[in-house]
Amino acid sequence: MIAIALLLILTLTSCSGLKPGDLLFHVVEKGNAITDVTPGMIDHVAIVLSKDSVIEAAPVGKGISEKTTDTVMAGVRITPLNALRQEEGYYIIGRVRRADATRSIANARTFLGHSYDHLYLPDNEAIYCSELVQFSFVDAQGNRLFDPIPMSFHDETGRITTYWKMFYEKYDMEVPEGHPGTNPGELSCRENVRIVGRLQKNTK
């Protein structure tokens, strides 16, 4: 019954419906370490494959790897729409202008099975959520649509937050402030992303 209710909610709140190549941005109702240092209250982004599934880079949860058909727990994976993150909050739908959806999705599929980049670093084999979008989305000529920006681990005062200082200290690393990268909140604000609807995740 819960699954049926969730599917009903997804159907009723998706406005004109999802299209392959749409982006789903997860909006949290309470802040967290990511939203403390990035625009808005968005902490995750996934790419729509169909009305039933997305491809995403995520640290936890279950998805189906098309390469192995095994259940995978972290990294780039195919996730059924009704198995997306269950935390309190909701998803908004972003449509990417000038995107070649077929080519962009094909690019995203090439990253299936890559591990999740919990350190948010450039130039490694691991992938985080908005990095998957940045690397995948192209126009009809194959040009990437999202340039990287300087990574932000600081609050509105310009100070790197205690959370991120302590996080990287565990790995004996400096906070990669200013390194090239992306974040889902900033992607949602790009000129070539149009917010077209809301996809409710709560089952209340």
Coordinates of C-alpha atoms in Angstrom, one line a residue:
M1 CA 0.0 0.0 0.0
I2 CA 2.9 2.4 0.8
A3 CA 4.4 1.8 -2.6
I4 CA 1.1 2.4 -4.3
A5 CA 0.6 5.6 -2.4
L6 CA 4.1 6.8 -3.3
L7 CA 3.5 6.1 -7.0
L8 CA 0.2 8.0 -6.9
I9 CA 1.9 11.0 -5.3
L10 CA 4.7 10.9 -7.9
T11 CA 2.1 10.8 -10.7
L12 CA -0.1 13.6 -9.3
T13 CA 2.7 16.1 -8.6
S14 CA 4.9 15.6 -11.6
C15 CA 3.1 18.4 -13.5
S16 CA 3.5 17.7 -17.3
G17 CA 5.4 14.5 -16.6
L18 CA 9.0 13.6 -16.6
K19 CA 11.1 13.4 -19.7
P20 CA 14.3 11.5 -20.3
G21 CA 17.2 13.8 -19.5
D22 CA 15.3 15.8 -16.9
L23 CA 17.1 16.5 -13.6
L24 CA 15.6 15.8 -10.2
F25 CA 16.9 18.1 -7.5
H26 CA 16.4 16.9 -3.9
V27 CA 15.2 19.8 -1.7
V28 CA 15.6 19.3 2.0
E29 CA 13.4 21.1 4.5
K30 CA 16.1 21.2 7.1
G31 CA 19.7 22.3 6.4
N32 CA 22.7 20.0 6.3
A33 CA 26.4 20.3 5.7
I34 CA 25.9 20.5 1.9
T35 CA 23.2 23.2 2.0
D36 CA 25.1 25.2 4.6
V37 CA 27.8 26.0 1.9
T38 CA 25.8 25.9 -1.4
P39 CA 22.9 27.8 -2.8
G40 CA 19.3 27.0 -1.8
M41 CA 18.3 23.9 0.1
I42 CA 19.3 21.3 -2.5
D43 CA 21.6 18.5 -1.6
H44 CA 21.4 15.9 -4.5
V45 CA 20.6 15.6 -8.2
A46 CA 19.7 12.6 -10.3
I47 CA 19.1 12.2 -14.1
V48 CA 15.8 10.9 -15.4
L49 CA 16.1 7.8 -17.6
S50 CA 12.4 7.1 -18.0
K51 CA 9.1 7.6 -16.1
D52 CA 10.2 4.7 -13.9
S53 CA 14.0 5.2 -13.2
V54 CA 16.9 7.6 -12.8
I55 CA 20.7 7.3 -13.0
E56 CA 22.5 8.9 -10.1
A57 CA 25.7 8.9 -8.1
A58 CA 24.8 8.4 -4.5
P59 CA 26.6 7.2 -1.3
V60 CA 23.8 5.1 0.1
G61 CA 20.7 3.2 -0.9
K62 CA 20.0 0.5 -3.5
G63 CA 20.0 0.6 -7.2
I64 CA 20.3 -1.9 -10.1
S65 CA 23.5 -2.0 -12.0
E66 CA 22.8 -2.6 -15.7
K67 CA 26.3 -4.0 -16.1
T68 CA 26.0 -6.7 -13.5
T69 CA 22.2 -6.8 -12.6
D70 CA 23.5 -6.9 -9.0
T71 CA 22.2 -4.7 -6.2
V72 CA 24.8 -2.0 -5.5
M73 CA 25.1 0.2 -2.4
A74 CA 27.0 3.2 -3.5
G75 CA 28.3 4.9 -6.7
V76 CA 26.8 5.5 -10.1
R77 CA 23.7 3.3 -10.5
I78 CA 20.2 2.9 -12.0
T79 CA 17.6 3.6 -9.3
P80 CA 13.8 3.0 -9.6
L81 CA 11.9 6.2 -9.3
N82 CA 9.9 4.8 -6.3
A83 CA 13.2 3.9 -4.5
L84 CA 14.7 7.3 -4.5
R85 CA 15.9 8.7 -1.2
Q86 CA 13.2 8.7 1.5
E87 CA 14.5 11.6 3.7
E88 CA 12.0 14.3 4.5
G89 CA 11.8 16.8 1.6
Y90 CA 10.8 16.7 -2.1
Y91 CA 12.2 16.9 -5.6
I92 CA 11.9 19.6 -8.2
I93 CA 12.2 18.9 -11.9
G94 CA 14.8 20.7 -14.0
R95 CA 14.7 20.6 -17.8
V96 CA 18.1 21.4 -19.5
R97 CA 17.9 23.7 -22.4
R98 CA 19.8 22.8 -25.6
A99 CA 20.6 19.4 -24.2
D100 CA 20.8 16.4 -26.5
A101 CA 19.0 14.1 -24.1
T102 CA 19.9 10.8 -25.9
R103 CA 23.6 11.6 -26.1
S104 CA 23.6 12.9 -22.5
I105 CA 22.0 9.8 -21.1
A106 CA 24.4 7.6 -23.1
N107 CA 27.3 9.5 -21.6
A108 CA 25.9 9.1 -18.1
R109 CA 25.5 5.3 -18.6
T110 CA 29.3 5.1 -19.3
F111 CA 29.9 5.9 -15.7
L112 CA 27.7 3.0 -14.3
G113 CA 29.7 1.1 -11.7
H114 CA 32.0 4.0 -10.8
S115 CA 32.4 4.4 -7.1
Y116 CA 30.9 7.4 -5.2
D117 CA 33.3 10.3 -4.7
H118 CA 32.7 11.2 -1.1
L119 CA 35.7 13.5 -1.1
Y120 CA 34.4 15.6 -4.0
L121 CA 37.7 15.8 -5.8
P122 CA 38.3 16.5 -9.5
D123 CA 40.3 14.3 -11.8
N124 CA 39.7 10.9 -10.2
E125 CA 37.7 7.9 -11.2
A126 CA 35.0 8.3 -8.5
I127 CA 31.9 10.4 -9.3
Y128 CA 29.6 12.5 -7.1
C129 CA 26.0 13.5 -8.1
S130 CA 26.4 16.9 -9.7
E131 CA 29.7 15.8 -11.3
L132 CA 27.8 13.1 -13.1
V133 CA 25.6 15.8 -14.6
Q134 CA 28.5 18.0 -15.5
F135 CA 30.4 15.2 -17.3
S136 CA 27.3 13.8 -19.1
F137 CA 25.3 16.7 -20.5
V138 CA 26.1 17.8 -24.0
D139 CA 24.4 19.6 -26.9
A140 CA 23.8 18.3 -30.4
Q141 CA 27.4 19.0 -31.3
G142 CA 28.7 17.1 -28.3
N143 CA 29.8 20.2 -26.4
R144 CA 29.4 20.1 -22.6
L145 CA 26.7 22.3 -21.2
F146 CA 27.9 22.7 -17.7
D147 CA 31.3 24.2 -16.9
P148 CA 32.9 23.6 -13.5
I149 CA 32.9 26.3 -10.9
P150 CA 35.1 26.8 -7.8
M151 CA 34.0 24.4 -5.0
S152 CA 32.5 26.0 -2.0
F153 CA 32.9 24.8 1.6
H154 CA 32.4 28.1 3.2
D155 CA 29.3 29.8 4.7
E156 CA 27.9 33.2 3.9
T157 CA 30.7 34.8 6.0
G158 CA 33.3 33.3 3.8
R159 CA 34.6 30.9 6.4
I160 CA 35.0 27.2 5.8
T161 CA 32.6 25.5 8.2
T162 CA 33.7 23.4 11.1
Y163 CA 32.0 20.3 9.6
W164 CA 34.1 20.4 6.5
K165 CA 37.3 21.2 8.3
M166 CA 36.8 18.1 10.6
F167 CA 35.6 16.0 7.7
Y168 CA 38.8 16.5 5.7
E169 CA 41.1 16.3 8.7
K170 CA 40.0 12.7 9.1
Y171 CA 41.7 12.0 5.7
D172 CA 44.7 14.2 6.5
M173 CA 43.7 16.6 3.7
E174 CA 43.2 20.3 3.2
V175 CA 39.6 21.3 2.4
P176 CA 39.5 21.6 -1.4
E177 CA 38.0 25.0 -1.3
G178 CA 38.1 26.7 -4.7
H179 CA 39.0 23.5 -6.6
P180 CA 37.0 23.0 -9.9
G181 CA 33.8 21.2 -9.4
T182 CA 30.0 21.5 -9.1
N183 CA 27.2 21.3 -6.6
P184 CA 23.5 20.5 -7.2
G185 CA 22.2 23.7 -5.8
E186 CA 24.2 25.8 -8.1
L187 CA 23.3 23.6 -11.1
S188 CA 19.7 24.2 -10.4
C189 CA 20.3 28.0 -10.8
R190 CA 22.1 27.7 -14.2
E191 CA 20.7 29.8 -17.1
N192 CA 20.1 26.6 -19.1
V193 CA 18.1 24.8 -16.4
R194 CA 14.4 25.5 -16.3
I195 CA 12.4 24.3 -13.3
V196 CA 9.2 22.8 -14.6
G197 CA 7.6 21.1 -11.7
R198 CA 7.8 19.4 -8.3
L199 CA 8.0 15.7 -7.5
Q200 CA 6.8 15.1 -4.0
K201 CA 8.6 12.4 -2.0
N202 CA 6.7 12.4 1.2
T203 CA 4.2 9.7 1.7
K204 CA 2.2 11.5 4.5

